[in-house]
Short mmCIF file of C-alpha atoms and ligand atoms in Angstrom, two decimals:
data_model
loop_
_atom_site.label_atom_id
_atom_site.label_comp_id
_atom_site.label_asym_id
_atom_site.label_seq_id
_atom_site.Cartn_x
_atom_site.Cartn_y
_atom_site.Cartn_z
CA UNK A 1 29.65 8.47 1.66
CA UNK A 2 31.35 10.11 4.57
CA UNK A 3 31.29 8.36 8.02
CA UNK A 4 28.63 10.77 9.11
CA UNK A 5 26.28 10.18 6.10
CA UNK A 6 23.47 7.98 5.43
CA UNK A 7 21.32 7.27 2.43
CA UNK A 8 17.68 6.80 1.85
CA UNK A 9 15.91 4.75 -0.65
CA UNK A 10 12.28 5.36 -1.82
CA UNK A 11 10.26 3.36 -4.45
CA UNK A 12 8.45 4.61 -7.50
CA UNK A 13 4.57 4.39 -7.13
CA UNK A 14 1.67 4.21 -9.26
CA UNK A 15 -1.62 5.74 -8.08
CA UNK A 16 -5.47 5.22 -8.57
CA UNK A 17 -5.40 1.88 -10.32
CA UNK A 18 -8.50 3.35 -12.15
CA UNK A 19 -11.36 3.99 -9.69
CA UNK A 20 -9.15 4.03 -6.45
CA UNK A 21 -8.61 7.68 -7.53
CA UNK A 22 -6.56 9.60 -4.99
CA UNK A 23 -6.77 6.72 -2.43
CA UNK A 24 -5.06 3.59 -3.90
CA UNK A 25 -1.16 3.45 -4.45
CA UNK A 26 1.22 0.75 -5.28
CA UNK A 27 4.90 0.61 -4.92
CA UNK A 28 6.90 -0.34 -7.84
CA UNK A 29 10.33 -1.76 -8.55
CA UNK A 30 12.18 1.39 -9.50
CA UNK A 31 13.98 3.43 -6.83
CA UNK A 32 15.58 6.76 -5.90
CA UNK A 33 18.47 6.57 -3.51
CA UNK A 34 19.83 9.86 -1.90
CA UNK A 35 23.15 9.98 -0.27
CA UNK A 36 23.26 12.56 2.56
CA UNK A 37 26.25 14.09 3.90
CA UNK A 38 26.89 17.39 5.82
CA UNK A 39 28.08 20.17 3.63
CA UNK A 40 28.89 24.04 3.61
CA UNK A 41 25.68 24.84 1.80
CA UNK A 42 22.52 22.89 0.70
CA UNK A 43 23.05 21.16 -2.58
CA UNK A 44 21.65 18.51 -4.75
CA UNK A 45 23.51 16.46 -7.42
CA UNK A 46 21.40 14.35 -9.80
CA UNK A 47 23.45 11.45 -11.21
CA UNK A 48 20.86 10.72 -14.04
CA UNK A 49 20.51 12.95 -17.01
CA UNK A 50 16.86 12.79 -17.22
CA UNK A 51 17.04 14.92 -14.07
CA UNK A 52 19.24 17.64 -15.37
CA UNK A 53 16.38 20.16 -15.53
CA UNK A 54 15.41 19.65 -11.67
CA UNK A 55 16.65 22.59 -9.51
CA UNK A 56 19.65 21.92 -7.46
CA UNK A 57 19.48 24.85 -5.13
CA UNK A 58 17.23 25.41 -2.26
CA UNK A 59 14.06 25.50 -4.34
CA UNK A 60 14.56 21.67 -4.85
CA UNK A 61 11.60 19.65 -3.63
CA UNK A 62 13.55 17.43 -1.40
CA UNK A 63 15.30 20.25 0.24
CA UNK A 64 12.01 22.28 0.68
CA UNK A 65 10.46 19.18 2.17
CA UNK A 66 13.40 18.62 4.65
CA UNK A 67 13.24 22.30 5.73
CA UNK A 68 9.26 22.18 6.03
CA UNK A 69 9.40 19.11 8.02
CA UNK A 70 12.19 20.43 10.49
CA UNK A 71 10.40 23.78 10.77
CA UNK A 72 6.96 21.97 11.79
CA UNK A 73 8.99 20.48 14.76
CA UNK A 74 10.77 23.82 15.45
CA UNK A 75 14.04 22.44 14.69
CA UNK A 76 17.04 23.53 12.43
CA UNK A 77 19.36 21.41 10.78
CA UNK A 78 22.97 21.94 9.10
CA UNK A 79 22.93 22.08 5.38
CA UNK A 80 23.53 18.85 3.46
CA UNK A 81 24.69 17.70 0.16
CA UNK A 82 22.21 15.32 -1.37
CA UNK A 83 23.63 12.93 -4.30
CA UNK A 84 20.64 11.39 -6.05
CA UNK A 85 20.55 8.35 -8.17
CA UNK A 86 17.35 7.32 -9.72
CA UNK A 87 15.73 5.16 -12.46
CA UNK A 88 12.23 6.66 -11.97
CA UNK A 89 11.06 8.44 -15.16
CA UNK A 90 10.32 12.16 -14.08
CA UNK A 91 6.90 13.48 -14.73
CA UNK A 92 5.44 10.36 -16.22
CA UNK A 93 3.02 9.35 -13.53
CA UNK A 94 5.27 7.14 -11.50
CA UNK A 95 4.89 9.23 -8.35
CA UNK A 96 8.33 10.94 -8.77
CA UNK A 97 7.27 14.02 -6.61
CA UNK A 98 5.81 11.71 -3.77
CA UNK A 99 9.24 9.86 -3.91
CA UNK A 100 11.07 12.96 -3.44
CA UNK A 101 8.64 14.33 -0.65
CA UNK A 102 8.91 10.66 1.08
CA UNK A 103 12.56 11.11 0.98
CA UNK A 104 12.54 14.55 2.44
CA UNK A 105 10.42 13.38 5.29
CA UNK A 106 12.94 10.53 6.11
CA UNK A 107 15.93 12.68 5.72
CA UNK A 108 14.25 15.46 8.00
CA UNK A 109 13.56 12.77 10.70
CA UNK A 110 16.90 11.33 10.53
CA UNK A 111 18.82 14.77 10.55
CA UNK A 112 16.69 16.36 13.40
CA UNK A 113 16.19 12.98 15.21
CA UNK A 114 12.31 13.67 15.07
CA UNK A 115 11.29 10.14 15.98
CA UNK A 116 8.41 10.48 13.39
CA UNK A 117 5.82 7.66 13.80
CA UNK A 118 4.46 5.96 10.53
CA UNK A 119 1.21 7.84 10.92
CA UNK A 120 3.07 11.21 11.41
CA UNK A 121 4.86 10.51 8.09
CA UNK A 122 1.78 9.69 6.25
CA UNK A 123 -0.13 12.61 7.37
CA UNK A 124 2.74 15.13 6.69
CA UNK A 125 3.50 13.55 3.18
CA UNK A 126 -0.24 13.49 2.19
CA UNK A 127 -0.67 17.03 3.42
CA UNK A 128 2.35 18.08 1.18
CA UNK A 129 1.26 16.01 -1.78
CA UNK A 130 -2.49 16.99 -1.41
CA UNK A 131 -3.64 13.31 -1.55
CA UNK A 132 -2.60 10.16 -0.05
CA UNK A 133 -2.16 7.59 -2.91
CA UNK A 134 1.42 7.94 -4.04
CA UNK A 135 2.88 8.96 -0.84
CA UNK A 136 1.49 6.17 1.24
CA UNK A 137 2.85 3.61 -1.08
CA UNK A 138 6.34 5.45 -1.28
CA UNK A 139 6.56 5.50 2.49
CA UNK A 140 5.16 1.84 3.24
CA UNK A 141 5.62 -0.12 0.06
CA UNK A 142 3.11 -2.73 -1.11
CA UNK A 143 -0.42 -1.54 -1.91
CA UNK A 144 -2.02 1.23 0.31
CA UNK A 145 -5.65 2.16 0.59
CA UNK A 146 -6.14 5.54 2.34
CA UNK A 147 -8.95 7.82 3.62
CA UNK A 148 -7.50 11.30 3.99
CA UNK A 149 -9.24 14.30 5.14
CA UNK A 150 -8.27 17.27 6.97
CA UNK A 151 -9.12 15.67 10.41
CA UNK A 152 -8.96 11.94 9.69
CA UNK A 153 -6.39 9.61 8.32
CA UNK A 154 -6.75 5.86 7.88
CA UNK A 155 -4.21 3.76 5.77
CA UNK A 156 -4.49 0.26 5.18
CA UNK A 157 -1.85 -1.84 3.43
CA UNK A 158 -1.75 -5.01 1.45
CA UNK A 159 1.59 -6.85 0.57
CA UNK A 160 2.96 -6.35 -2.91
CA UNK A 161 0.06 -8.33 -4.98
CA UNK A 162 1.12 -11.30 -7.08
CA UNK A 163 1.01 -9.65 -10.44
CA UNK A 164 3.63 -8.43 -12.95
CA UNK A 165 3.31 -4.77 -14.16
CA UNK A 166 3.97 -2.97 -17.42
CA UNK A 167 4.05 0.75 -17.55
CA UNK A 168 3.76 2.29 -21.17
CA UNK A 169 5.81 5.56 -21.08
CA UNK A 170 5.13 8.08 -23.68
CA UNK A 171 7.92 10.54 -24.84
CA UNK A 172 6.16 13.52 -23.32
CA UNK A 173 5.89 14.48 -19.52
CA UNK A 174 2.84 15.90 -18.01
CA UNK A 175 2.32 18.01 -14.80
CA UNK A 176 0.00 16.69 -12.23
CA UNK A 177 -1.83 20.00 -11.86
CA UNK A 178 -2.30 20.26 -15.65
CA UNK A 179 -3.83 16.68 -15.63
CA UNK A 180 -6.00 17.61 -12.52
CA UNK A 181 -7.10 20.58 -14.40
CA UNK A 182 -8.98 18.38 -16.80
CA UNK A 183 -11.04 17.01 -14.15
CA UNK A 184 -14.98 18.22 -13.63
CA UNK A 185 -15.71 20.19 -10.47
CA UNK A 186 -18.83 17.97 -10.03
CA UNK A 187 -19.77 14.39 -10.77
CA UNK A 188 -23.50 13.36 -10.90
CA UNK A 189 -24.48 11.15 -7.89
CA UNK A 190 -25.43 8.14 -10.02
CA UNK A 191 -21.73 8.26 -11.71
CA UNK A 192 -20.28 8.65 -8.35
CA UNK A 193 -22.20 5.38 -7.09
CA UNK A 194 -20.89 3.56 -10.18
CA UNK A 195 -17.22 4.67 -9.73
CA UNK A 196 -17.39 3.93 -5.96
CA UNK A 197 -18.87 0.41 -6.47
CA UNK A 198 -15.98 -0.18 -9.14
CA UNK A 199 -13.49 0.82 -6.59
CA UNK A 200 -15.05 -1.31 -3.87
CA UNK A 201 -15.37 -4.38 -5.86
CA UNK A 202 -11.65 -3.97 -7.20
CA UNK A 203 -10.24 -3.52 -3.77
CA UNK A 204 -12.17 -6.65 -2.36
CA UNK A 205 -11.00 -8.62 -5.39
CA UNK A 206 -7.42 -7.44 -4.84
CA UNK A 207 -7.77 -8.69 -1.29
CA UNK A 208 -8.71 -12.11 -2.66
CA UNK A 209 -5.96 -11.98 -5.07
CA UNK A 210 -8.70 -12.30 -7.85
CA UNK A 211 -6.90 -10.06 -10.38
CA UNK A 212 -9.17 -10.96 -13.32
CA UNK A 213 -11.98 -9.28 -11.52
CA UNK A 214 -9.73 -6.64 -10.15
CA UNK A 215 -8.38 -5.77 -13.71
CA UNK A 216 -11.88 -5.63 -15.18
CA UNK A 217 -13.05 -3.16 -12.44
CA UNK A 218 -9.75 -1.19 -12.87
CA UNK A 219 -11.24 -0.28 -16.41
CA UNK A 220 -14.47 0.84 -15.05
CA UNK A 221 -13.38 4.29 -13.59
CA UNK A 222 -15.64 7.42 -13.98
CA UNK A 223 -13.65 9.80 -11.61
CA UNK A 224 -10.82 10.66 -14.09
CA UNK A 225 -10.24 8.24 -16.97
CA UNK A 226 -13.09 9.63 -19.13
CA UNK A 227 -11.47 13.13 -18.89
CA UNK A 228 -7.88 12.33 -19.10
CA UNK A 229 -7.88 9.69 -21.66
CA UNK A 230 -8.10 12.14 -24.62
CA UNK A 231 -4.48 12.94 -23.98
CA UNK A 232 -3.35 9.27 -24.62
CA UNK A 233 -2.61 8.57 -28.35
CA UNK A 234 -4.30 4.96 -29.04
CA UNK A 235 -5.89 4.62 -25.62
CA UNK A 236 -8.67 2.50 -26.81
CA UNK A 237 -6.35 0.29 -29.21
CA UNK A 238 -3.78 -0.32 -26.43
CA UNK A 239 -6.51 -1.23 -24.05
CA UNK A 240 -7.73 -3.83 -26.57
CA UNK A 241 -4.27 -5.08 -27.29
CA UNK A 242 -3.66 -5.41 -23.63
CA UNK A 243 -6.86 -7.71 -23.35
CA UNK A 244 -5.63 -9.84 -26.50
CA UNK A 245 -2.15 -10.23 -24.92
CA UNK A 246 -3.71 -11.58 -21.81
CA UNK A 247 -3.23 -8.75 -19.41
CA UNK A 248 -5.58 -8.31 -16.36
CA UNK A 249 -6.33 -4.49 -17.02
CA UNK A 250 -5.04 -1.13 -18.25
CA UNK A 251 -5.50 2.26 -16.90
CA UNK A 252 -3.82 5.47 -16.62
CA UNK A 253 -0.91 5.41 -14.02
CA UNK A 254 -1.56 8.22 -11.57
CA UNK A 255 -2.28 11.50 -13.54
CA UNK A 256 -0.57 10.02 -16.57
CA UNK A 257 0.89 10.34 -18.98
CA UNK A 258 1.87 6.65 -18.60
CA UNK A 259 -0.24 3.77 -18.63
CA UNK A 260 -0.20 1.10 -15.84
CA UNK A 261 -0.92 -2.66 -16.98
CA UNK A 262 -1.59 -5.21 -14.55
CA UNK A 263 -0.51 -8.79 -15.94
CA UNK A 264 -0.21 -12.41 -14.66
CA UNK A 265 3.00 -12.92 -12.64
CA UNK A 266 6.20 -13.34 -14.83
CA UNK A 267 4.57 -12.39 -18.01
CA UNK A 268 5.63 -8.75 -17.90
CA UNK A 269 8.55 -8.84 -20.02
CA UNK A 270 6.89 -10.81 -22.73
CA UNK A 271 3.90 -8.12 -22.60
CA UNK A 272 6.23 -5.36 -22.65
CA UNK A 273 7.93 -6.78 -25.61
CA UNK A 274 4.66 -7.18 -27.56
CA UNK A 275 3.51 -3.69 -26.67
CA UNK A 276 6.74 -2.08 -27.63
CA UNK A 277 6.25 -3.63 -30.95
CA UNK A 278 2.74 -2.59 -31.44
CA UNK A 279 3.02 0.81 -30.15
CA UNK A 280 6.63 2.09 -30.70
CA UNK A 281 5.90 5.65 -29.74
CA UNK A 282 5.45 4.33 -26.03
CA UNK A 283 8.23 2.84 -24.12
CA UNK A 284 7.13 -0.36 -22.30
CA UNK A 285 8.92 -1.07 -18.92
CA UNK A 286 8.48 -4.44 -17.42
CA UNK A 287 8.35 -4.03 -13.40
CA UNK A 288 7.04 -5.89 -10.45
CA UNK A 289 5.21 -4.50 -7.35
CA UNK A 290 7.63 -3.55 -4.55
CA UNK A 291 7.21 -4.82 -0.99
CA UNK A 292 9.62 -2.18 0.56
CA UNK A 293 8.88 1.62 1.01
CA UNK A 294 11.29 4.16 2.23
CA UNK A 295 14.37 2.74 3.78
CA UNK A 296 17.28 4.46 5.65
CA UNK A 297 20.69 2.78 5.46
CA UNK A 298 23.46 3.97 7.68
N1 LIG B 301 -4.31 10.80 -7.68
C1 LIG B 301 -3.57 11.67 -8.39
C2 LIG B 301 -4.08 12.14 -9.66
C3 LIG B 301 -2.21 11.03 -8.49
O1 LIG B 301 -4.73 11.26 -10.35
O2 LIG B 301 -4.18 13.24 -9.95
C4 LIG B 301 -1.17 12.02 -9.07
O3 LIG B 301 -0.59 12.68 -8.17
#
């Protein structure tokens, strides 16, 4: 990094936790770090092979976010070179686009000295993403609960919860738009009440660190799981195996295609090893919730 440069680090996130559809997010212990230095033209260099397909010109999501945010405040900034290192699997339901958008907002704020408040960043990010779950957790870390409409935004945070996390990653990627396309236009009132109750009990249980209840409610989603689970090989077998292994609960990570499994603290490696053996077509990754959101380092 040159003298004038800085870097930003942003965590991966999982969204929904089942019935917290579009409003619950959890930061995870995988990160993207972007080194930013002034350059003759905008460019992005991804150090990791998995990111080889991502555009590196001005159509890149990080660059586009920087430009949009700077333009919102009627500023212009000099072109930059962005060198990206990341261990976040791409298009696998771990919030990689929210991570990129959060990074873009932080970089724009730094380059144009925008003095953005936390609330500014949360609103801009949620508007760019279209929902608040991943982006709030990427910006703030820990577990976030958001109410986000055109004219109102409320975000509450919990510290990183005392659980271990296993993510089961299938070999295929899935675009969020495609996964949202599986959802119905309407949900019956009675069903919505069930889903809302599951979400409320789950959030209250999380607040009380009662992950046995939270894990059970995580599996009572009616907003998206019934429509999306068809795309997951062995979904019901995996859920059953998770219960037998002692996990608190298993659900779809964000829009998929990965699965999120909440487990008792310090058992994540052991659970990941068992699931790797039972379901070798998935890759099980042992993680922890992350306390820290987006951070700039100079
Ligand atoms: N809440 C979103 C969804 C997360 O499930 O579609 C993915 O962006």
